Amino acid sequence: MSSLKELAVALFEAGAVRLGDIEAKLGRRTPIYFDLRVVVSHPKVMISVAQQLQKLSEDIHHDLLCGVPYAALPIAAVMSINTDTPMIMKRKETKLYGTKKMLEGKFENNQRCLVVEDVVTSGGSLMETVCTLRAEGLNVTDAVVVLDREQGGVSVLKKNGITVTSIFTLTDLLKMLNEAGKISDETVQIIVEHIKECQFSNLDFMKDNLELIE
Ligand SMILES: O=c1ccn([C@@H]2O[C@H](COP(=O)(O)O)[C@@H](O)[C@H]2O)c(=O)[nH]1
């Protein structure tokens, strides 16, 4: 899988692109949903996704990698092994026993941690991980993601000090899948209209869980 178009088609064929009237996070409805969790069952696609993210990471100075739980964890693990970069893991919930740690793995104050994410919509999931990492004394300024759904999350993250670099924007991906005959012109149109109407300009809906700059 040398080209991005080949990767887009491989993701589609692996079942990572779902079309229809789908219920997403917080009861929102969407005509397109990306399920990157399926990639664990397709090792060649996993390697290709990790390699593309590694390319994006080459110019970003970092000491550690951290995947946003859960979908990005295996992707970050493959990148960690391929590049010999230590990884840390954020827990979704704090343990109620033992060490009560939020982060697993070894890290030191002020180390630079690059965040790995599968999909950005509002930016909320990624920001949640960033807040935990920063609260533990890590320096977090960048994230690499597989897909930017172009719904405002990347700008929201920028306002909070995070630069996002993605393998695909939704526009790129739709174009590649349309050219490959996987998605019709009509479906592309429906998705484009939905994305225009469903934009996020802040993370107010989850402000009780986040310590934001704004
Ligand atoms: O098509 C999609 C859209 C979202 N996700 C999951 O949700 C978060 C991203 O949404 P935010 O609003 O930016 O938090 C991400 O962690 C994905 O796992 C998805 O899988 N597919």
XYZ file of C-alpha atoms and ligand atoms in Angstrom:
235
model
C 0.000 0.000 0.000
C 2.290 2.750 -1.189
C -0.216 5.512 -1.987
C -2.799 7.246 0.171
C -5.479 6.287 -2.350
C -4.573 2.605 -1.909
C -4.774 3.038 1.853
C -8.177 4.774 1.552
C -9.523 1.866 -0.512
C -7.986 -0.716 1.874
C -9.685 1.017 4.836
C -12.990 0.992 2.952
C -12.625 -2.704 2.087
C -11.689 -3.526 5.703
C -15.060 -2.065 6.788
C -13.648 1.074 8.419
C -16.028 3.361 6.475
C -19.710 2.949 7.321
C -22.400 4.730 5.313
C -26.077 5.310 6.187
C -27.937 7.079 8.964
C -25.639 6.192 11.849
C -25.810 7.113 15.516
C -22.447 8.477 16.679
C -21.132 9.886 19.974
C -23.644 11.626 22.307
C -26.577 10.532 20.130
C -25.481 12.627 17.125
C -26.491 11.233 13.723
C -24.114 11.083 10.773
C -24.264 9.789 7.172
C -20.654 8.533 7.476
C -18.840 6.908 10.392
C -15.243 5.736 10.533
C -14.558 2.688 12.623
C -10.787 2.411 12.791
C -11.119 -0.304 15.481
C -11.537 -2.875 12.665
C -7.936 -2.278 11.606
C -6.669 -4.644 14.352
C -8.068 -7.490 12.216
C -6.122 -6.326 9.128
C -2.378 -6.306 9.942
C -1.283 -4.977 6.525
C -3.675 -2.032 6.817
C -2.485 -1.463 10.399
C 1.154 -1.343 9.265
C 0.280 1.100 6.488
C -1.701 3.407 8.840
C 1.167 3.358 11.369
C 3.765 4.079 8.647
C 1.787 7.063 7.332
C 1.482 8.466 10.869
C 5.215 7.883 11.405
C 5.921 9.984 8.289
C 3.806 12.810 9.750
C 5.670 12.478 13.075
C 9.182 12.705 11.606
C 9.433 16.502 11.908
C 7.700 16.727 15.288
C 10.152 16.594 18.173
C 8.867 14.073 20.745
C 10.156 11.739 23.460
C 7.001 9.671 23.977
C 3.860 8.520 22.196
C 0.383 8.282 23.699
C -2.683 6.914 21.878
C -6.156 8.234 22.745
C -8.030 5.244 24.238
C -9.140 2.886 22.897
C -9.064 2.929 19.079
C -5.659 4.618 18.760
C -3.882 2.421 21.346
C -2.869 -0.404 18.963
C -1.868 2.137 16.287
C 0.379 3.982 18.781
C 1.843 0.636 19.915
C 2.843 -0.282 16.344
C 4.389 3.188 15.835
C 6.269 2.826 19.136
C 7.781 -0.514 18.104
C 8.590 0.629 14.550
C 10.347 3.810 15.679
C 11.730 2.606 19.029
C 9.881 5.460 20.756
C 8.592 4.732 24.279
C 4.825 4.791 24.701
C 2.635 5.643 27.660
C -1.011 4.660 28.077
C -3.833 6.809 29.422
C -6.490 5.008 31.396
C -10.118 5.765 30.504
C -10.981 5.604 34.210
C -8.688 6.001 37.201
C -8.107 2.720 39.009
C -10.025 2.581 42.288
C -7.373 0.316 43.844
C -3.595 -0.090 43.871
C -1.645 2.806 42.344
C -4.654 4.903 41.198
C -2.542 6.032 38.233
C -4.062 7.846 35.228
C -1.032 7.048 33.045
C 0.777 3.744 32.656
C 4.401 3.577 31.566
C 7.538 5.520 32.393
C 7.767 9.287 31.886
C 9.448 12.349 33.341
C 8.346 15.934 33.889
C 8.511 18.108 30.749
C 9.085 15.231 28.330
C 7.459 15.922 24.974
C 4.549 13.618 24.269
C 3.029 13.205 20.804
C -0.638 12.194 20.861
C -1.972 9.646 18.353
C -5.701 9.618 17.494
C -7.890 7.831 14.966
C -10.582 10.415 14.173
C -11.114 14.069 15.162
C -14.659 15.460 15.107
C -15.102 18.049 17.900
C -11.606 17.428 19.289
C -13.079 16.492 22.690
C -11.603 12.989 23.046
C -8.159 14.150 22.011
C -8.361 17.158 24.385
C -9.340 14.902 27.274
C -6.119 12.922 26.785
C -4.074 16.146 26.401
C -5.470 17.499 29.702
C -4.460 14.312 31.550
C -0.964 14.340 30.031
C -0.467 18.033 30.871
C -1.753 17.506 34.421
C 0.971 14.850 34.824
C 3.663 17.366 33.811
C 4.125 16.377 30.167
C 4.651 18.866 27.366
C 1.980 18.292 24.691
C 1.809 20.488 21.594
C 1.107 18.095 18.688
C -1.118 15.244 17.596
C -1.090 12.995 14.548
C -4.441 11.593 13.459
C -5.740 9.288 10.761
C -8.761 11.393 9.789
C -9.857 14.991 10.318
C -13.624 14.998 9.778
C -13.366 18.784 9.150
C -16.058 19.579 11.706
C -14.053 22.230 13.576
C -12.140 20.013 16.027
C -8.746 20.857 14.552
C -9.325 24.630 15.100
C -10.624 24.041 18.629
C -7.481 22.032 19.411
C -5.268 24.734 17.877
C -6.839 27.287 20.267
C -5.827 24.949 23.081
C -2.206 24.714 21.977
C -2.382 21.509 19.937
C -1.343 21.353 16.282
C -3.053 18.457 14.500
C -1.576 16.804 11.420
C -3.766 14.233 9.667
C -3.235 11.521 7.050
C -6.629 12.321 5.496
C -9.125 15.139 5.660
C -12.684 14.042 5.002
C -12.575 15.931 1.682
C -9.473 13.977 0.568
C -10.913 10.654 1.615
C -14.275 11.206 -0.087
C -12.517 12.248 -3.288
C -10.297 9.142 -3.277
C -13.191 6.768 -2.546
C -15.392 8.464 -5.138
C -12.645 8.195 -7.786
C -12.173 4.523 -6.858
C -15.911 3.924 -7.403
C -16.588 3.090 -3.741
C -18.868 6.065 -2.922
C -21.353 7.650 -5.342
C -21.494 11.378 -6.199
C -24.880 11.555 -4.469
C -23.538 10.091 -1.212
C -20.570 12.469 -1.314
C -23.025 15.376 -1.661
C -25.120 14.218 1.326
C -21.987 13.887 3.485
C -20.609 17.292 2.431
C -23.947 18.969 3.340
C -24.004 17.225 6.722
C -20.440 18.262 7.559
C -21.191 21.900 6.659
C -24.179 21.918 9.009
C -22.575 20.039 11.872
C -19.630 22.138 13.041
C -18.010 22.589 16.477
C -16.439 25.863 17.585
C -15.744 24.963 21.231
C -15.848 22.118 23.743
C -18.424 23.731 26.061
C -20.512 20.541 25.986
C -17.779 18.783 27.944
C -16.250 21.683 29.886
C -16.924 20.026 33.276
C -14.411 17.308 32.311
C -11.714 19.494 30.792
C -9.306 22.199 31.873
C -9.244 24.305 28.716
C -7.169 27.350 27.860
C -10.167 29.292 26.515
O -16.452 8.855 12.474
C -16.076 8.819 13.676
C -16.208 9.875 14.550
C -15.747 9.774 15.843
N -15.172 8.634 16.280
C -14.677 8.502 17.684
O -14.965 9.684 18.420
C -13.774 10.376 18.772
C -13.650 11.639 17.963
O -14.721 12.485 18.232
P -14.464 13.852 19.031
O -15.786 14.576 18.934
O -13.351 14.566 18.317
O -14.109 13.489 20.440
C -12.590 9.513 18.419
O -11.869 9.140 19.585
C -13.165 8.304 17.714
O -12.827 7.134 18.408
C -15.043 7.575 15.435
O -14.497 6.505 15.814
N -15.495 7.684 14.146
